[in-house]
mmCIF file of C-alpha atoms and ligand atoms in Angstrom:
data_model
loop_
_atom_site.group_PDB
_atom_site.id
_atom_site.type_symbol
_atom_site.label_atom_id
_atom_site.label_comp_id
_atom_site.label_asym_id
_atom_site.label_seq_id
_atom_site.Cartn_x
_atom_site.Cartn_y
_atom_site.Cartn_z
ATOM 1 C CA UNK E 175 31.234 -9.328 -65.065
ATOM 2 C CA UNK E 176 28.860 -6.287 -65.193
ATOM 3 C CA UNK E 177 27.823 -5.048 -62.208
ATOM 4 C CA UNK E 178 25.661 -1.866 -60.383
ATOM 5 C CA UNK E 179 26.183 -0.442 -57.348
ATOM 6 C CA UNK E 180 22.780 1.269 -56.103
ATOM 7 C CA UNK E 181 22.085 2.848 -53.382
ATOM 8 C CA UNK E 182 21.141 6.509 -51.411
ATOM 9 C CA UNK E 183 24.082 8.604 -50.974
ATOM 10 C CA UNK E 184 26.008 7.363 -48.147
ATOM 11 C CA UNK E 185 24.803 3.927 -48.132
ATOM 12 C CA UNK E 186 28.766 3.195 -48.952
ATOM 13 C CA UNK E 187 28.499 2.499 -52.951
ATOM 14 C CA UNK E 188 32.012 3.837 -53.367
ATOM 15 C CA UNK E 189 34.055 1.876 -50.330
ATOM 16 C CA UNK E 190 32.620 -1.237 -51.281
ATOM 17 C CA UNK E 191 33.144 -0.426 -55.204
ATOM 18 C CA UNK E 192 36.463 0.003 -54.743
ATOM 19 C CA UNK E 193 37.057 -3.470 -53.002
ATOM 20 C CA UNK E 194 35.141 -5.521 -55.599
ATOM 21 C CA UNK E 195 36.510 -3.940 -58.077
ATOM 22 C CA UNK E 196 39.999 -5.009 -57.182
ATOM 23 C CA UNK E 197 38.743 -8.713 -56.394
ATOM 24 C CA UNK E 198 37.208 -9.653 -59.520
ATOM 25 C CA UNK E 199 39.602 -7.199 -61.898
ATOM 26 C CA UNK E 200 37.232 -5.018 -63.091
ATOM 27 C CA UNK E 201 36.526 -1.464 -63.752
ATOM 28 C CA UNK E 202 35.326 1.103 -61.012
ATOM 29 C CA UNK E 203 33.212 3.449 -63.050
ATOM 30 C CA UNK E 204 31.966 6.044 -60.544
ATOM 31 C CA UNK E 205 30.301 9.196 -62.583
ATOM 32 C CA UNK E 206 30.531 11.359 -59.779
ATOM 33 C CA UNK E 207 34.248 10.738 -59.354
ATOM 34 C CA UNK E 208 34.787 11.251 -63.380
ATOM 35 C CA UNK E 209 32.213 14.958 -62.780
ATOM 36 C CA UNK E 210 34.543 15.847 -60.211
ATOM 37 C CA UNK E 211 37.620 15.414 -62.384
ATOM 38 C CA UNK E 212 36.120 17.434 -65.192
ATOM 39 C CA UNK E 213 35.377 20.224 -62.374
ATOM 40 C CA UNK E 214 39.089 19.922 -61.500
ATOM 41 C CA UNK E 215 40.388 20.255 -65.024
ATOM 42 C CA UNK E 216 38.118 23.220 -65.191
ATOM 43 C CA UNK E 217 36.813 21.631 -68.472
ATOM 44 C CA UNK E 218 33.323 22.769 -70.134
ATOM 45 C CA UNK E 219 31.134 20.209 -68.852
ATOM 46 C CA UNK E 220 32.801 20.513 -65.537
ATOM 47 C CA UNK E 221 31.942 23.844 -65.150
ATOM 48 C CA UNK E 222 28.339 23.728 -66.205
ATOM 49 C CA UNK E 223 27.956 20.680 -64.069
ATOM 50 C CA UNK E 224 29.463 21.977 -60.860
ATOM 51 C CA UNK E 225 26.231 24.143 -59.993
ATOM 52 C CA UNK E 226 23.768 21.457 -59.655
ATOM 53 C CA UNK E 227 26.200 19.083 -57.850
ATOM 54 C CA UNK E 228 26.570 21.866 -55.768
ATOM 55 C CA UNK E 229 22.703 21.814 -54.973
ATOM 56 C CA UNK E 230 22.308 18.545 -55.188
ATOM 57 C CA UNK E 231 20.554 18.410 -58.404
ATOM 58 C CA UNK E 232 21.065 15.458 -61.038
ATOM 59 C CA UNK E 233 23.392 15.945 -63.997
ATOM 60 C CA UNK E 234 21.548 15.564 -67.360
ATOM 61 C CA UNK E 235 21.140 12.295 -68.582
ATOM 62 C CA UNK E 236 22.235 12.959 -71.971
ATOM 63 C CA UNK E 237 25.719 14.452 -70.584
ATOM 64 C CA UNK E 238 25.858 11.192 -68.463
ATOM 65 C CA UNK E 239 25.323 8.788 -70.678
ATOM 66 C CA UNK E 240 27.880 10.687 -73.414
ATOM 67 C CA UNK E 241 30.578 10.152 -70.283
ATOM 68 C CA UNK E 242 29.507 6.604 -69.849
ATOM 69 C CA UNK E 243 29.556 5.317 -73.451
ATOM 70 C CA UNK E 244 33.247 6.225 -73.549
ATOM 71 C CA UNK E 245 34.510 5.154 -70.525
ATOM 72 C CA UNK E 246 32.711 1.563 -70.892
ATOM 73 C CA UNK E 247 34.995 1.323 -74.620
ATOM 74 C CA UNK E 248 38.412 1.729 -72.228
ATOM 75 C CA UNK E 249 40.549 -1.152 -72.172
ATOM 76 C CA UNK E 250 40.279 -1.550 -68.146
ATOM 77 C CA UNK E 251 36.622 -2.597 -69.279
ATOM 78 C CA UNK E 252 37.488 -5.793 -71.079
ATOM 79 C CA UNK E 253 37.132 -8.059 -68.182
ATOM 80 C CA UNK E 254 33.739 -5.940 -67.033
ATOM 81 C CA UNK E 255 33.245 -2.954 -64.999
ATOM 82 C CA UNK E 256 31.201 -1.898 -61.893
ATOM 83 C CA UNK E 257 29.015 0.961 -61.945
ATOM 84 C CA UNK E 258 28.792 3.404 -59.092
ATOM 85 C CA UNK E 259 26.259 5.810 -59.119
ATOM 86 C CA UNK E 260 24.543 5.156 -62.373
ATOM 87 C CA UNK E 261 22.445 4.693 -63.345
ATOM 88 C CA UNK E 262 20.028 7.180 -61.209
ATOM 89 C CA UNK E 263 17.478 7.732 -63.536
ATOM 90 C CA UNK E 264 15.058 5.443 -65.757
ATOM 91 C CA UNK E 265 16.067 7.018 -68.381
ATOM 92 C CA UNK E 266 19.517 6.233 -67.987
ATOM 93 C CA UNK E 267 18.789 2.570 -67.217
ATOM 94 C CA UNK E 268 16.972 2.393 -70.183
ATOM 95 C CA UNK E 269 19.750 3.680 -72.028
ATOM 96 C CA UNK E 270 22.524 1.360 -70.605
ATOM 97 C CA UNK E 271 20.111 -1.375 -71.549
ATOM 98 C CA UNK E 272 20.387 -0.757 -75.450
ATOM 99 C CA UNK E 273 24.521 -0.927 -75.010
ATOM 100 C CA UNK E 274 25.392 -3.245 -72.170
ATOM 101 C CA UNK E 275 23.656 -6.155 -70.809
ATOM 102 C CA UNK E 276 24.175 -6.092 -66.882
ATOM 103 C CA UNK E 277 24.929 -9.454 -64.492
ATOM 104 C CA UNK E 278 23.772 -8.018 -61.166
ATOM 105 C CA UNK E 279 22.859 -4.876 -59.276
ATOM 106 C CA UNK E 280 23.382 -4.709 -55.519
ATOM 107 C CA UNK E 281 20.853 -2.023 -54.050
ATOM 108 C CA UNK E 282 22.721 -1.428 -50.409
ATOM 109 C CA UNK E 283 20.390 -0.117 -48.308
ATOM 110 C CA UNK E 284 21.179 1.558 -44.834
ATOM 111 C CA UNK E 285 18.359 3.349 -42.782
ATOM 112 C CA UNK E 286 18.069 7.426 -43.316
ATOM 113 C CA UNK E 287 18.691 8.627 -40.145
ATOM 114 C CA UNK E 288 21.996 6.901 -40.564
ATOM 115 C CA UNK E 289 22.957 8.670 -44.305
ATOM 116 C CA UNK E 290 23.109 11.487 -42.828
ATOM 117 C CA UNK E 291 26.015 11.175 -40.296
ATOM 118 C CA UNK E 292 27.758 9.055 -42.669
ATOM 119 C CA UNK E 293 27.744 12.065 -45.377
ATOM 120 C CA UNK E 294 27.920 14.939 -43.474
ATOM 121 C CA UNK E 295 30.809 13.322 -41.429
ATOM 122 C CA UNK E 296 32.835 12.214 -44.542
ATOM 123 C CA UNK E 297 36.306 13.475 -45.691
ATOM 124 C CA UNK E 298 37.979 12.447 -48.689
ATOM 125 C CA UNK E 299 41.286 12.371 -50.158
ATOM 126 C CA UNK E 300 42.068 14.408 -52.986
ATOM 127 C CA UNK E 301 44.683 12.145 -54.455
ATOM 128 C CA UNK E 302 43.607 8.345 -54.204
ATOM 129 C CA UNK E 303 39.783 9.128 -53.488
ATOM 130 C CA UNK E 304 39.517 7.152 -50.610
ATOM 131 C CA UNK E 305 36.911 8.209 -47.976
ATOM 132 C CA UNK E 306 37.318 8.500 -43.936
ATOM 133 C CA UNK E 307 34.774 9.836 -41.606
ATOM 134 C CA UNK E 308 36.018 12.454 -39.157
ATOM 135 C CA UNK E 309 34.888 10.193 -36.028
ATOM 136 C CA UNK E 310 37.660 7.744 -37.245
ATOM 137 C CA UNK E 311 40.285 10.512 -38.945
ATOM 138 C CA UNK E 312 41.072 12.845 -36.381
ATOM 139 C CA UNK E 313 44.506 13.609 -37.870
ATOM 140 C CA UNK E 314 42.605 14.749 -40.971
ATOM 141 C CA UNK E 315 45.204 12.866 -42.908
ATOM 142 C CA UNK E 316 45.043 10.234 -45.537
ATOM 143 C CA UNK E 317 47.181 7.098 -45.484
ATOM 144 C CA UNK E 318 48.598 8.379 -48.578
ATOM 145 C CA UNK E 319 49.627 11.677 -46.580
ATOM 146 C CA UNK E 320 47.638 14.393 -48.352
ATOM 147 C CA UNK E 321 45.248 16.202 -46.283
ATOM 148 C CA UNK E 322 41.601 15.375 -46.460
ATOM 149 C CA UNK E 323 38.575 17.587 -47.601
ATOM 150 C CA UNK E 324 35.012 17.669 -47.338
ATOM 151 C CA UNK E 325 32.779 17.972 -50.580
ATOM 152 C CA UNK E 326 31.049 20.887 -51.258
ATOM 153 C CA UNK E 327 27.679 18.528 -51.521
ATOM 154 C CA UNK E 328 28.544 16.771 -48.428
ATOM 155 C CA UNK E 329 27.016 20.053 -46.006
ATOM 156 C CA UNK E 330 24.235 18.978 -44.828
ATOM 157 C CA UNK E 331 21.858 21.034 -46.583
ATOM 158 C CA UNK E 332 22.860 19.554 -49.531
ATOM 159 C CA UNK E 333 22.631 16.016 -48.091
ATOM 160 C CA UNK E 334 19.116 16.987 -47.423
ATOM 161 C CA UNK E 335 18.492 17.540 -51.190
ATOM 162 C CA UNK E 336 20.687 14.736 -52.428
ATOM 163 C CA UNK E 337 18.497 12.386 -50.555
ATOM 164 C CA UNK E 338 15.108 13.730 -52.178
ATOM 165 C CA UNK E 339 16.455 13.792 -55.180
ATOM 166 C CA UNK E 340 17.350 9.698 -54.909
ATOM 167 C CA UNK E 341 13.695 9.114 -53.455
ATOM 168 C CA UNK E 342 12.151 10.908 -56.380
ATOM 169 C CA UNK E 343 14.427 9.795 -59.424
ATOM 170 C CA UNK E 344 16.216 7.135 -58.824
ATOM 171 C CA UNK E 345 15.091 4.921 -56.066
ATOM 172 C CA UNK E 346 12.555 3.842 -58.230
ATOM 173 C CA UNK E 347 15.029 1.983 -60.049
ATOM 174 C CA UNK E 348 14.848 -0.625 -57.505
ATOM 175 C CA UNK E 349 11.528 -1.840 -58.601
ATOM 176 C CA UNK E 350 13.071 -1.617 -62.202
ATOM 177 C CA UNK E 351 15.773 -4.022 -61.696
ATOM 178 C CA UNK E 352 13.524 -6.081 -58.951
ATOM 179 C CA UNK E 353 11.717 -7.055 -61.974
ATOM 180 C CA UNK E 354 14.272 -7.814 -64.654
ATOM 181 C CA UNK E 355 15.473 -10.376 -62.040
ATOM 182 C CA UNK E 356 18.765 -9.025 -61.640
ATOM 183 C CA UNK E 357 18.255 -7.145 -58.017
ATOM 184 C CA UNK E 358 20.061 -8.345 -54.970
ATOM 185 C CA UNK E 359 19.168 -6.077 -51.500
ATOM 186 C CA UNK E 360 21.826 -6.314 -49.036
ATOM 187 C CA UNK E 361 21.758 -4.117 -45.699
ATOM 188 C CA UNK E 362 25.028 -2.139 -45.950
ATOM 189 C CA UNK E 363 24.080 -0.758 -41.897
ATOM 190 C CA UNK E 364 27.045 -2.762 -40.420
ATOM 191 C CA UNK E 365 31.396 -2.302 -40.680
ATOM 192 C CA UNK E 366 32.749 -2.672 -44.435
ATOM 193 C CA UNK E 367 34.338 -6.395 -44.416
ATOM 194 C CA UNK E 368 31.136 -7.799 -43.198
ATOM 195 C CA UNK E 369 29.253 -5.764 -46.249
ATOM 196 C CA UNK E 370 32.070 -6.803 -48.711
ATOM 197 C CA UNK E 371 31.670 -10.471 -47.592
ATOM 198 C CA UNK E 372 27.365 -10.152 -48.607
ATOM 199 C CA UNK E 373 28.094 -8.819 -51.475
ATOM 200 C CA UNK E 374 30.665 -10.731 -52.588
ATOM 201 C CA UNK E 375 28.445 -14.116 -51.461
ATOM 202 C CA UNK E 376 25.795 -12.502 -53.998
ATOM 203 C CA UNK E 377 28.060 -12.262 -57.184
ATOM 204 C CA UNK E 378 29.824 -16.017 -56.563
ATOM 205 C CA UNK E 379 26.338 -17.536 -56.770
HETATM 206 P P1 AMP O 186 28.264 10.795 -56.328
HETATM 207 O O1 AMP O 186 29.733 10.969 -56.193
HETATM 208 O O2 AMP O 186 27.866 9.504 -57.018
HETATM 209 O O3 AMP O 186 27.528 11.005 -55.030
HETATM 210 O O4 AMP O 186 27.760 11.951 -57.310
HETATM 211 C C1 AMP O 186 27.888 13.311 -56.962
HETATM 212 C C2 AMP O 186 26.950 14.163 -57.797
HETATM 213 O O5 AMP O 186 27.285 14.024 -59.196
HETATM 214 C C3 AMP O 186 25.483 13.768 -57.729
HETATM 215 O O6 AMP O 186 24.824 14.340 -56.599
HETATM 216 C C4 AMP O 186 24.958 14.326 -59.043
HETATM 217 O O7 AMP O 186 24.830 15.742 -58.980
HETATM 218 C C5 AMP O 186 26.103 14.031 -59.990
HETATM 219 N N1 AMP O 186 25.967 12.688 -60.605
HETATM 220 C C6 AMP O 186 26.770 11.601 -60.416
HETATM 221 N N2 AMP O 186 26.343 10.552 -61.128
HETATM 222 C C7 AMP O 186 25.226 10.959 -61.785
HETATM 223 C C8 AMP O 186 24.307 10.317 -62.656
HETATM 224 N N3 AMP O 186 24.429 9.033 -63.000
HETATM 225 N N4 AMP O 186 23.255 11.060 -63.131
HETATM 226 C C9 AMP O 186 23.119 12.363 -62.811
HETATM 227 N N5 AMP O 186 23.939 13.019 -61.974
HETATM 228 C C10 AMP O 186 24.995 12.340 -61.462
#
């Protein structure tokens, strides 16, 4: 199974990747999470990536796709994978196109006024990944005990930016997939098991 995750930043891509993931035994390829890794290894791309996450801006497509065409040749791929957060251009869904074909893409779409107190009020570990927002976290802890941080592009400037940048580049992908038959819009505005369940309804079909 081959699957997309798309979606405005904060629409919950990454929670709900994590859970299908696990159900149907496939890889969770999130870009972001592998840009952040290279930031924390302090590697080459890392470092010349880190300024436009920072702002906001997109990564360029040919680093992305260079990323995604060996992570997709990984054994943990055998069985299928689930992207999250990519593509988010055309260019990169054109791209994918010519070396994967794709089952489904869920477009989860939650209302903007509600992005941005999801983002701006979201911690994350630094160990597992998982995400908490500070209404529900007051301890500041994760479950797995290490203590939880805010992302540099989660200030709410950079939310601002992160969100024109998805209107301009890659919302339009939703028309793209819309008409290669393969797009399923499901409202991701309401608690994470009743999201999981849509989704998961969508993919069994
Ligand atoms: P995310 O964790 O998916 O919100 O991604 C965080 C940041 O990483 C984005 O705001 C972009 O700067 C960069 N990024 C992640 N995935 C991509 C992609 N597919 N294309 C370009 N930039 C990306």
């Amino acid at each position: 199974m081959k699957l997309i995750f798309l979606g405005p930043p904060g629409a919950g891509k990454g929670t709900q990747a994590v859970k299908i993931a696990a159900r149907f035994g496939i890889a969770h390829i999130s870009t972001g999470d592998m840009l952040r890794a290279e930031i924390r290894e302090g590697t080459e791309l890392g470092n010349a990536a880190k300024s436009l996450i920072d702002r906001g801006e997109l990564v360029p497509d040919d680093v992305i796709l260079g990323m995604v065409k060996n992570r997709i040749q990984r054994e943990d791929c055998k069985n299928g994978f689930l992207f999250d957060g990519f593509p988010r251009t055309i260019a990169q869904a054109e791209a994918l196109e010519a070396i994967s074909a794709i089952d489904h893409v869920i477009n989860l779409d939650v209302p903007v006024e509600r992005l941005i107190s999801r983002i701006s009020g979201r911690r994350m570990c630094p160990d597992c990944g998982a995400a908490y927002h500070v209404s529900t976290r007051e301890s500041g802890a994760c479950d797995c005990g290490a203590t939880l941080y805010q992302r540099d592009d989660d200030k709410e400037e950079t939310v601002r930016n992160r969100l024109v940048v998805y209107e301009r580049s890659t919302k339009p992908l939703i028309d793209y997939y819309a008409g290669k038959g393969l797009l399923h819009t499901i409202s991701g505005d309401a608690d994470i098991d009743t999201v999981d369940a849509r989704i998961r309804e969508v993919i069994s079909k």
